XYZ file of C-alpha atoms in Angstrom:
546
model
C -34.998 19.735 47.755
C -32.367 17.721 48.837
C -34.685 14.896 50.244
C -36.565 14.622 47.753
C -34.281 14.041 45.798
C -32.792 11.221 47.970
C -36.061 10.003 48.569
C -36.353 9.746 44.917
C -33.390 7.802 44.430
C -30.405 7.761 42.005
C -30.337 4.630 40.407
C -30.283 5.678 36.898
C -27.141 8.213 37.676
C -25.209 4.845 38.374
C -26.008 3.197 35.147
C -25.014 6.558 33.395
C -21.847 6.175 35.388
C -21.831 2.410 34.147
C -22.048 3.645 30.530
C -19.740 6.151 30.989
C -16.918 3.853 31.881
C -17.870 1.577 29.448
C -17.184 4.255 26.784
C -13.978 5.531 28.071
C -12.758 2.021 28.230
C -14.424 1.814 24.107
C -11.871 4.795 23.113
C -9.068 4.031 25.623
C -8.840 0.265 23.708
C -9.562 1.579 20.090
C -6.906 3.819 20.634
C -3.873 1.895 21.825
C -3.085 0.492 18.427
C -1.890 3.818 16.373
C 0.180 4.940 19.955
C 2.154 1.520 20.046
C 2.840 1.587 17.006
C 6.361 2.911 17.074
C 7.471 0.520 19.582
C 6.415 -2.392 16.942
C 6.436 -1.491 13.557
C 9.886 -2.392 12.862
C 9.784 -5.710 14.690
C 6.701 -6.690 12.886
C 7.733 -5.193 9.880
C 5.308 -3.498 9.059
C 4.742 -0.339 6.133
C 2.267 2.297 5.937
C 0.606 0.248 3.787
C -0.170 -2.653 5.894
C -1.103 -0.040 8.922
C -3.911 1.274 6.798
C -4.917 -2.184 5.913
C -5.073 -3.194 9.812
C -6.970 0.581 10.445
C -9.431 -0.251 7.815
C -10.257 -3.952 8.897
C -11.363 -2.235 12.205
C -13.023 0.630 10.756
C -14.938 -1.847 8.417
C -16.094 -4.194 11.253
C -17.006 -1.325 13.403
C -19.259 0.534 10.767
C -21.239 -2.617 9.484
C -21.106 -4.464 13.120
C -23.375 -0.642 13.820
C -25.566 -2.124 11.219
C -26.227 -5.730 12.287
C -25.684 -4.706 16.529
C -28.732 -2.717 17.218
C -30.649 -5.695 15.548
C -28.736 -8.076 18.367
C -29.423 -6.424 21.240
C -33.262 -5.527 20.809
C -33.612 -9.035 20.303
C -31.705 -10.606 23.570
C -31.612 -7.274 25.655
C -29.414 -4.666 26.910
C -27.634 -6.527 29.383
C -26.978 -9.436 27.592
C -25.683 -7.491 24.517
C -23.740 -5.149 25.560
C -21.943 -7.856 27.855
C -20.966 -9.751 25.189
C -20.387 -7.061 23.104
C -17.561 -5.482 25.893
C -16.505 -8.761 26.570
C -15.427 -9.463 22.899
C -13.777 -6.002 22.250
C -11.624 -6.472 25.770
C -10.821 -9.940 24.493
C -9.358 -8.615 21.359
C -7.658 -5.451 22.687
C -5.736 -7.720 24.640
C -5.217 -10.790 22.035
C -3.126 -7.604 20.235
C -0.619 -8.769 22.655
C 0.058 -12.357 21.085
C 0.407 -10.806 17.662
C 3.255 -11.528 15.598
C 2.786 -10.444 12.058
C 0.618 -8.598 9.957
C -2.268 -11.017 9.553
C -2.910 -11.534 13.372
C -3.443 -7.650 13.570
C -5.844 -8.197 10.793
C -8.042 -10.295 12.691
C -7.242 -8.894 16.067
C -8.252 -5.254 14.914
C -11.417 -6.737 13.232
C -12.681 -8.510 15.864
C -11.923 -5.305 18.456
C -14.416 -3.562 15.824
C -17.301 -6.153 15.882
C -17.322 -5.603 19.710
C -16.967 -2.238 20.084
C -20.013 -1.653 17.715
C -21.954 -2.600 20.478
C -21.132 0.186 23.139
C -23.261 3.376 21.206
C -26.620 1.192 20.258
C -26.370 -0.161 23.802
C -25.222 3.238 25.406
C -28.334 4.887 23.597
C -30.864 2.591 24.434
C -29.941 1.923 28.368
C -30.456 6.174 28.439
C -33.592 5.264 26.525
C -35.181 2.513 28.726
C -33.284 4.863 32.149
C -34.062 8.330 31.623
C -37.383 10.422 30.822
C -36.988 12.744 27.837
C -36.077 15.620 30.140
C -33.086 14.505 30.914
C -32.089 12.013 28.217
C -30.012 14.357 26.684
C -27.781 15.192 29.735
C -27.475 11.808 30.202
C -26.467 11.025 27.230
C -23.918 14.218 27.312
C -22.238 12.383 30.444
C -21.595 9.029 28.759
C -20.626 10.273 25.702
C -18.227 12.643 27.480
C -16.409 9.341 28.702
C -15.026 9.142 24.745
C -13.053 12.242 25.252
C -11.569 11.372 28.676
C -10.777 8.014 26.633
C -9.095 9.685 24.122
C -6.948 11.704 26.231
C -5.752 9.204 28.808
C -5.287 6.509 26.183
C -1.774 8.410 25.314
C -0.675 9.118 28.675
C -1.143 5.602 29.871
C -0.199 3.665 27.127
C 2.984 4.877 26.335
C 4.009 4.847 30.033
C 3.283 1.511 29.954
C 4.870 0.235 27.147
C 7.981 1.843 27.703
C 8.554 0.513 30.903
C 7.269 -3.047 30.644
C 7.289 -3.191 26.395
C 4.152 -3.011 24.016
C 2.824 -6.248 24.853
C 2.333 -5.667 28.469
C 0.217 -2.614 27.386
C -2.383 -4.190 24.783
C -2.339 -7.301 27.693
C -2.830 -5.078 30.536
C -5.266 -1.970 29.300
C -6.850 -4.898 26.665
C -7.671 -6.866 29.857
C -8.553 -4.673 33.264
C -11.936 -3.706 31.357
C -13.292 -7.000 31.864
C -13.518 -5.442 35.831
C -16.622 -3.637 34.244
C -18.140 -6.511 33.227
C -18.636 -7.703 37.226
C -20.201 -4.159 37.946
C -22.831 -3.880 34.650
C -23.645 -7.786 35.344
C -24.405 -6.550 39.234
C -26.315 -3.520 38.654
C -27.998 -3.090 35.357
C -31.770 -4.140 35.169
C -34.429 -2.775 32.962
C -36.275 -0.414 35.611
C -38.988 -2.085 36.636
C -36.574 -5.146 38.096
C -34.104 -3.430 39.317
C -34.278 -3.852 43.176
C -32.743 -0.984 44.364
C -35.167 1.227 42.577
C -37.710 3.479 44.638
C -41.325 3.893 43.213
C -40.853 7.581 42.909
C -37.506 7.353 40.626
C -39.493 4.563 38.558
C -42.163 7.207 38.271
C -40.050 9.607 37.265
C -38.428 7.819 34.693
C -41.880 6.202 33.334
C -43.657 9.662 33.423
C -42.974 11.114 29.866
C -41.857 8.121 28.581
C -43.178 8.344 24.566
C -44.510 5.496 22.282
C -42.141 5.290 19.954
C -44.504 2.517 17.850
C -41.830 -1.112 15.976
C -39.014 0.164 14.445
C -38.475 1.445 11.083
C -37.547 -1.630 8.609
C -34.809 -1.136 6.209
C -36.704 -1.391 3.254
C -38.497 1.855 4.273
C -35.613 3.444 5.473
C -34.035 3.272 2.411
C -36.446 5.113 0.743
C -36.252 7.827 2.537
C -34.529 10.861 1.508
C -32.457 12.241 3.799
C -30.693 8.666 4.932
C -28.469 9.448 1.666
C -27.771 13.132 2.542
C -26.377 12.635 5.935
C -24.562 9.278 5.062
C -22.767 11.051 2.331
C -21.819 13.753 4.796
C -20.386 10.862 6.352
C -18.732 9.103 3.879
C -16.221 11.972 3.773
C -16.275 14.103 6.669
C -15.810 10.545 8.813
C -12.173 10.081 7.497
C -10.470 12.630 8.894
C -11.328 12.442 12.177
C -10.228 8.545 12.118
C -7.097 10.056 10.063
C -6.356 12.287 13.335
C -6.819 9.121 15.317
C -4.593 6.445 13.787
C -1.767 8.613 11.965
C -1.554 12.038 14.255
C 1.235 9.838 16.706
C 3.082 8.160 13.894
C 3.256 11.467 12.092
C 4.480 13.449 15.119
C 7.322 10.901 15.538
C 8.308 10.670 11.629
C 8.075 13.728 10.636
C 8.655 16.057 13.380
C 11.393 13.415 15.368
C 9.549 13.604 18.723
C 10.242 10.525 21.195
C 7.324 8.478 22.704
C 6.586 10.753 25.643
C 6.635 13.738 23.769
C 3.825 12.211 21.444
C 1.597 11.028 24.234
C 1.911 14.487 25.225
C 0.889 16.469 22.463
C -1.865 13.895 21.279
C -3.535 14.277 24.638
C -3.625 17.937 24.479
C -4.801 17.927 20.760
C -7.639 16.167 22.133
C -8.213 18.079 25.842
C -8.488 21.166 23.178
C -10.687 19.310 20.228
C -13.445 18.817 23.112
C -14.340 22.215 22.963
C -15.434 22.370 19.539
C -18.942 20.648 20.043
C -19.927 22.628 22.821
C -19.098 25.453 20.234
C -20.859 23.474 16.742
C -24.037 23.195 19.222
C -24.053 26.261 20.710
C -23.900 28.122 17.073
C -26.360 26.445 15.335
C -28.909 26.611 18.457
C -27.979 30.771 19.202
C -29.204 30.906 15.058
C -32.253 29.491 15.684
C -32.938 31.216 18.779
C -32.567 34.881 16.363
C -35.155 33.225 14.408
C -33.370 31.642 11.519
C -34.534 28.054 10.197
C -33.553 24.796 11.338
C -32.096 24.175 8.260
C -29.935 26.763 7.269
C -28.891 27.173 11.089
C -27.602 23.684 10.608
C -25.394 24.334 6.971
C -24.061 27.693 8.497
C -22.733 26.029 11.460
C -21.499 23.056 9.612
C -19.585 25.649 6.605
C -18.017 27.021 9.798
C -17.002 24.057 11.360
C -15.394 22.857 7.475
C -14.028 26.704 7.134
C -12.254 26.572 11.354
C -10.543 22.923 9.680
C -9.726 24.051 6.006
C -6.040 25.616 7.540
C -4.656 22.524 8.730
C -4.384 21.919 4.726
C -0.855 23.038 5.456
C 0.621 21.338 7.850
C 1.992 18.561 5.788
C 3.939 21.250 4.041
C 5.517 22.354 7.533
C 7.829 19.736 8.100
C 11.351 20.999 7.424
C 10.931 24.121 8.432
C 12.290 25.239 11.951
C 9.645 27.994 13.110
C 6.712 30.383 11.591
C 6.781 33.745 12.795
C 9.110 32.824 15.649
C 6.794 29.950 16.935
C 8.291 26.151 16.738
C 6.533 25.026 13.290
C 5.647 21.567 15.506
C 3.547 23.738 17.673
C 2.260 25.496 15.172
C 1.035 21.888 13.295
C -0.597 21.408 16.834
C -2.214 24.483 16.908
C -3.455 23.572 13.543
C -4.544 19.734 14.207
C -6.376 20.488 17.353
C -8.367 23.301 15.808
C -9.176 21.168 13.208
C -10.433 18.114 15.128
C -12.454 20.149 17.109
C -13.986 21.540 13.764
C -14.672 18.237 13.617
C -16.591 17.719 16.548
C -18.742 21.009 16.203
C -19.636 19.459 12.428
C -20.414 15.730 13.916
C -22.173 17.782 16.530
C -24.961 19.112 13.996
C -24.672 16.352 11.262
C -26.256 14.046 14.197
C -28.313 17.033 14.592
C -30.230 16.551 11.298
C -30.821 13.020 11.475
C -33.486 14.018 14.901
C -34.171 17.329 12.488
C -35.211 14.963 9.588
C -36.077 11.275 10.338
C -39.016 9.748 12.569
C -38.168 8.947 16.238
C -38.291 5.178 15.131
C -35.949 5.703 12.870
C -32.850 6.879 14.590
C -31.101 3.719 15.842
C -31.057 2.057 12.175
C -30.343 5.574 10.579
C -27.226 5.911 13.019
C -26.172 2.523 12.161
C -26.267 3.050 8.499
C -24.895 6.872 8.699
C -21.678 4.609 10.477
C -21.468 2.284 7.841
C -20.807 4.737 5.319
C -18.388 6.793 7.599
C -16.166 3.512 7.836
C -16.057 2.703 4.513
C -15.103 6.205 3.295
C -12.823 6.121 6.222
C -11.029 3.019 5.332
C -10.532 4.235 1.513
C -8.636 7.456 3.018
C -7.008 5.011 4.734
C -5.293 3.117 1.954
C -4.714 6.421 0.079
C -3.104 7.760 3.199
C -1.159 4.630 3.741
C -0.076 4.120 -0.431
C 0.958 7.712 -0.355
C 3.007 7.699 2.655
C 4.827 4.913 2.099
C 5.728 5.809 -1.960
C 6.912 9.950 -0.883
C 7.351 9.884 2.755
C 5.520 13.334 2.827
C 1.562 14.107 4.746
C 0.458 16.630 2.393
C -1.794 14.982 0.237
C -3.639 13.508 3.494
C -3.382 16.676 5.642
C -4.959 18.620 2.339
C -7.917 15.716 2.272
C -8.601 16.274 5.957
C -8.975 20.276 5.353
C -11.196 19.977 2.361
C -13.311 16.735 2.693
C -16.336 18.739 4.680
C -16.892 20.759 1.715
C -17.387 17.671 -0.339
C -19.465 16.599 2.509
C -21.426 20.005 2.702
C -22.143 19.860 -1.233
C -23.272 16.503 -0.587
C -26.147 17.276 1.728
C -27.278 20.511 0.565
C -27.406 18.710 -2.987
C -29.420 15.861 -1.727
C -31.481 18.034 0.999
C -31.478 21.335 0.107
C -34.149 21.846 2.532
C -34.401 20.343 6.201
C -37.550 19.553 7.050
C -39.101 16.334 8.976
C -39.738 13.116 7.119
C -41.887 10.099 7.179
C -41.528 6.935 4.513
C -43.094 7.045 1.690
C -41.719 4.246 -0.231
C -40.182 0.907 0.311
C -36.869 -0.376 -1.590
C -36.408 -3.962 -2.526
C -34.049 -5.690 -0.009
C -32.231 -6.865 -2.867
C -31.466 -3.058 -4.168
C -29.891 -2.859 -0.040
C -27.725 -6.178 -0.342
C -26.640 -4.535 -3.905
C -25.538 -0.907 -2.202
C -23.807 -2.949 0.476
C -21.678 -5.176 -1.942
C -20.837 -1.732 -4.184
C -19.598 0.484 -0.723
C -17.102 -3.055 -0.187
C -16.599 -3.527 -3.752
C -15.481 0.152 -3.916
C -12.998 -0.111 -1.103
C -11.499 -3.580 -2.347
C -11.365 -2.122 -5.769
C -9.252 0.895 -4.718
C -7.260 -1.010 -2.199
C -6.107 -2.904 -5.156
C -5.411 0.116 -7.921
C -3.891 2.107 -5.407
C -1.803 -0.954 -3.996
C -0.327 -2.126 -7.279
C 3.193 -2.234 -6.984
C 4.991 -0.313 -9.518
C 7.676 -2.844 -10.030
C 7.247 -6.495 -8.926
C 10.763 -7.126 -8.467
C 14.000 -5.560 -8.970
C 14.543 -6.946 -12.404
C 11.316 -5.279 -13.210
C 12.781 -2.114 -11.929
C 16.173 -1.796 -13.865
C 14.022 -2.667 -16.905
C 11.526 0.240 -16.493
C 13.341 2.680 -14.745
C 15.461 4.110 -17.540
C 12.256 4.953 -19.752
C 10.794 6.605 -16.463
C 13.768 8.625 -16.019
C 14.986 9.068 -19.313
C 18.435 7.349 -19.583
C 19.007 4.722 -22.202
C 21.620 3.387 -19.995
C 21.240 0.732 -17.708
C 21.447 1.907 -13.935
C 24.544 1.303 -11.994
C 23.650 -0.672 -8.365
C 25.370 1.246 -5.508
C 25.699 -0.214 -1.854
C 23.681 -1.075 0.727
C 20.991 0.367 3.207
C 18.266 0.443 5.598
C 15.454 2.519 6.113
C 13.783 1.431 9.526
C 12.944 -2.787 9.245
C 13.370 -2.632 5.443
C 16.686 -3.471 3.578
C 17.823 -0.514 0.492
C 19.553 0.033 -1.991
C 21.476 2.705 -3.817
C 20.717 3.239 -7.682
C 22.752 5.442 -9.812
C 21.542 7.048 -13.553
C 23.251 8.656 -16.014
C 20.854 10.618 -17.580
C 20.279 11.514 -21.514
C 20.726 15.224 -19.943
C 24.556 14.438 -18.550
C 23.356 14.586 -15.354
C 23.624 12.269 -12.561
C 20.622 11.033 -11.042
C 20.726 8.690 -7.667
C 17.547 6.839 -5.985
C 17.091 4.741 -2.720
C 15.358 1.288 -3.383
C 13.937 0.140 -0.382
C 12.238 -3.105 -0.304
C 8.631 -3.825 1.011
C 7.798 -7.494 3.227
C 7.909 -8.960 -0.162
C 10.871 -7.867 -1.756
C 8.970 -5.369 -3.882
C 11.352 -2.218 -4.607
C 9.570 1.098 -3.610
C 11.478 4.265 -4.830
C 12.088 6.426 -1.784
C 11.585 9.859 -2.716
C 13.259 11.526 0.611
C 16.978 9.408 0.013
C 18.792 9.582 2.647
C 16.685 11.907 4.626
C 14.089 9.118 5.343
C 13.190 8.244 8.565
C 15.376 5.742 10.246
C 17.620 5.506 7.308
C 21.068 4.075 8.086
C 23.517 3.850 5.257
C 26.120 6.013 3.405
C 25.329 9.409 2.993
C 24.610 10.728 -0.391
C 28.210 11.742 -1.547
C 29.695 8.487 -0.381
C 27.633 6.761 -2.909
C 28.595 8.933 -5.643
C 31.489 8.436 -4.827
C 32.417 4.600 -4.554
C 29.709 3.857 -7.725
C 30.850 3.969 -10.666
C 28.502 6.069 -12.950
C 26.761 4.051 -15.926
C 28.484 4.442 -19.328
């Protein structure tokens, strides 16, 4: 057995292991942004708002680069995409390091997301061109596993790094050894038939059940097919909080829950280690249904109502912060607890949701229906985003995102059992006009721009505009009283006494965003980073409003 199989040879287990670097490197660099974070954000000064912002410009790039990449790289090849493709998101991990303000991590971040597009379209179709259907699916098991192992080293080794040699050193130096990959895939990857290491019995092998797959779907036809808009609404909300997990879970660790650095990296690579286990789990429980006999369909929705019932606890744990323990258990472990069973809820729903689109759509169709399911998971993404960002910065408080990230896959489940209440292979049966496409497009960016701008309206445009509102807001009809000075982190505050039409006495921390608009900070003096007088030393050197 053992020579035969060596006598077959093992080429296409080394371009596996080629794509399985490749995607480790994908998560590692996609990563490092939310874990550096606190070593920058007050240098940069930068807000919750303007993180979402620079989230969103990724996750936007990423999910319509998924649209436009697959396109690329049938055209010019595998090798020749995905090179350029890895080489573009190493160049702009790293450029991360030159950064000095908001607007360069604008660009940086969107860039990162046009390149790293490339690595699943490519990923899927090298295990396409390498592997017979037999074995496709183990294959693509490995390479995919390289996300996770991404995920969890991206912590450990980024923080290291930047604490002993400073954030800059770690988007340079993790941005840039990636580009050692490069020397490898442009050495060994050839289609098959040219690659001249290859035995005639592994090219057999590979070639023997290879299926005619006949041109690819165009988009006019896929649009017109039904279940595209099931499974991209399932997207559209049960995408954002995974990427909410991803770019908030370290900042919220440290802010809320006044863990250092290490501690973080820590605990974010364990949430992960233990989220892994929840595909093998989604898979397992849909498949064991069908194997008692139960349709594809319904095996698919109970697994999926499991998955959004295993993450509808971690609803709470915004609400934990501030309290020391639950049931004798440190409440930060419990939030942990919480977090990691939700993300891998997560992965056993993303698990069967890619499930359907095989279970529904023609064989042609998958690439373009992947890239279109993508685009819709980034945009909803990036509007959770902005909420999460707009929220956080006004009350200083995750339970308004934590609740979206426990209840979103219900919305999502409603979605596709509304729009496909039965799961059943498709073919096209109509074509949509290209123009009807462009117009969805524009809506999905006009949507996010729209709500970017409601939800980013400043409530007051200056402090003038403040002391002229604010008594009608809090009911006083005198004018407030301006107390001393603060800080809370990068941004400069200020104290605000009322006298209220009550008698009481009402005080309120201004702090002040990059452009000097006044934000009221609902947690005072128990905001993080705040450095100032503490509450009854205002009270007591302002003079109350008469």
């Amino acid at each position: 057995m053992e020579s035969a199989v060596r006598a077959m040879g093992r080429v296409r287990w080394t371009i596996c292991a080629l794509l399985f670097f490749a995607t480790t490197i994908n998560y590692l660099d996609r990563q490092l942004f939310s874990l550096l974070i606190p070593f920058f954000e007050n240098d940069l000064r930068l807000g919750p708002v303007d993180l979402a912002l620079i989230n969103s410009s990724f996750l936007l790039a990423y999910g319509f680069g998924m649209v436009l990449v697959g396109q690329m790289i049938d055209r010019i090849g595998v090798k020749k995409g995905f090179a350029w493709g890895f080489f573009l998101w190493n160049l702009a991990a790293a450029a991360h390091a030159l950064v000095g303000a908001f607007t360069g991590f604008i660009g940086a971040r969107f860039l990162l997301g046009v390149g790293e597009s490339a690595n699943f379209p490519a990923s899927v179709r090298a295990t396409a061109d390498w592997f017979p259907r037999k074995e496709r699916a183990y294959a693509t098991g490995w390479f995919n596993s390289g996300s996770n192992i991404g995920a969890i080293l991206a912590p450990l080794i980024a923080v290291l790094v930047a604490k002993h040699f400073g954030w800059r050193m770690a988007f340079l130096s993790l941005g840039s050894i990636g580009l050692i990959w490069l020397i490898f895939w442009r050495a060994l990857y050839y289609q098959p038939r040219e690659h001249p290491s290859i035995t005639p019995a592994e090219l057999e092998h590979i070639e023997g059940d290879q299926e005619a797959t006949g041109d690819p779907i165009s988009y006019r036809e896929l649009f017109g097919m039904r279940p595209l808009y099931a499974i991209a609404l399932g997207k559209f909300f049960s995408d954002a909080p995974w990427w909410f997990y991803l770019t908030w879970l370290p900042k919220f660790l440290i802010d809320q829950f006044k863990v250092d650095a290490t501690w973080m990296s820590y605990a974010v690579a364990v949430v992960y280690l233990i989220a892994d286990g929840g595909s093998v789990f989604g898979g397992w429980l849909s498949s064991r249904l069908i194997q008692r006999g139960k349709a594809v369909g319904p095996s698919r929705k109970i697994a999926m109502l499991t998955c959004a019932c295993c993450a509808l606890p971690v609803i709470i744990v915004g609400q934990l912060v501030g309290i020391p323990s639950v049931f004798g258990i440190p409440t930060i472990f419990v939030a942990l607890a919480l977090v990691s069973i939700a993300a891998g809820a997560h992965q056993g729903w993303s698990c069967n949701l890619f499930t359907l689109v095989s279970d529904t759509m023609p064989k042609r169709a998958i690439p373009a229906t992947v890239g279109v399911i993508t685009a819709f998971g980034a945009v909803g993404s990036a509007l959770v985003q902005v909420i999460v960002g707009v929220w956080v910065q006004k009350t200083s408080s995750y339970t308004l995102p934590f609740f979206l990230a426990g209840t979103f896959y219900f919305a999502a489940l409603a979605c596709i059992h509304g729009v496909l209440p039965k799961v059943e292979p498709t073919q096209p049966q109509r074509k949509v006009p290209v123009a009807s496409i462009w117009a969805g497009a524009l809506g999905l960016l006009l949507l996010f721009a729209g709500t970017t701008y409601f939800l980013n309206r400043p409530a007051y445009g200056t402090m003038e505009d403040y002391l002229a509102k604010r008594p009608a807001e809090v009911k006083s009809s005198l004018a407030g009283s301006v107390g001393p000075n603060a800080s809370v982190g990068w941004m400069r505050a200020k104290w605000i006494v009322w006298k209220l039409d009550s008698g009481k006495t009402k005080t309120e921390l201004i702090k002040f965003d990059r452009d000097e608009r006044p934000i009221v900070e609902a947690k005072g003096e128990k905001a993080k980073n705040y450095q100032g007088p503490t509450l009854e030393q205002v009270l007591a050197t302002t003079t109350p409003p008469k």
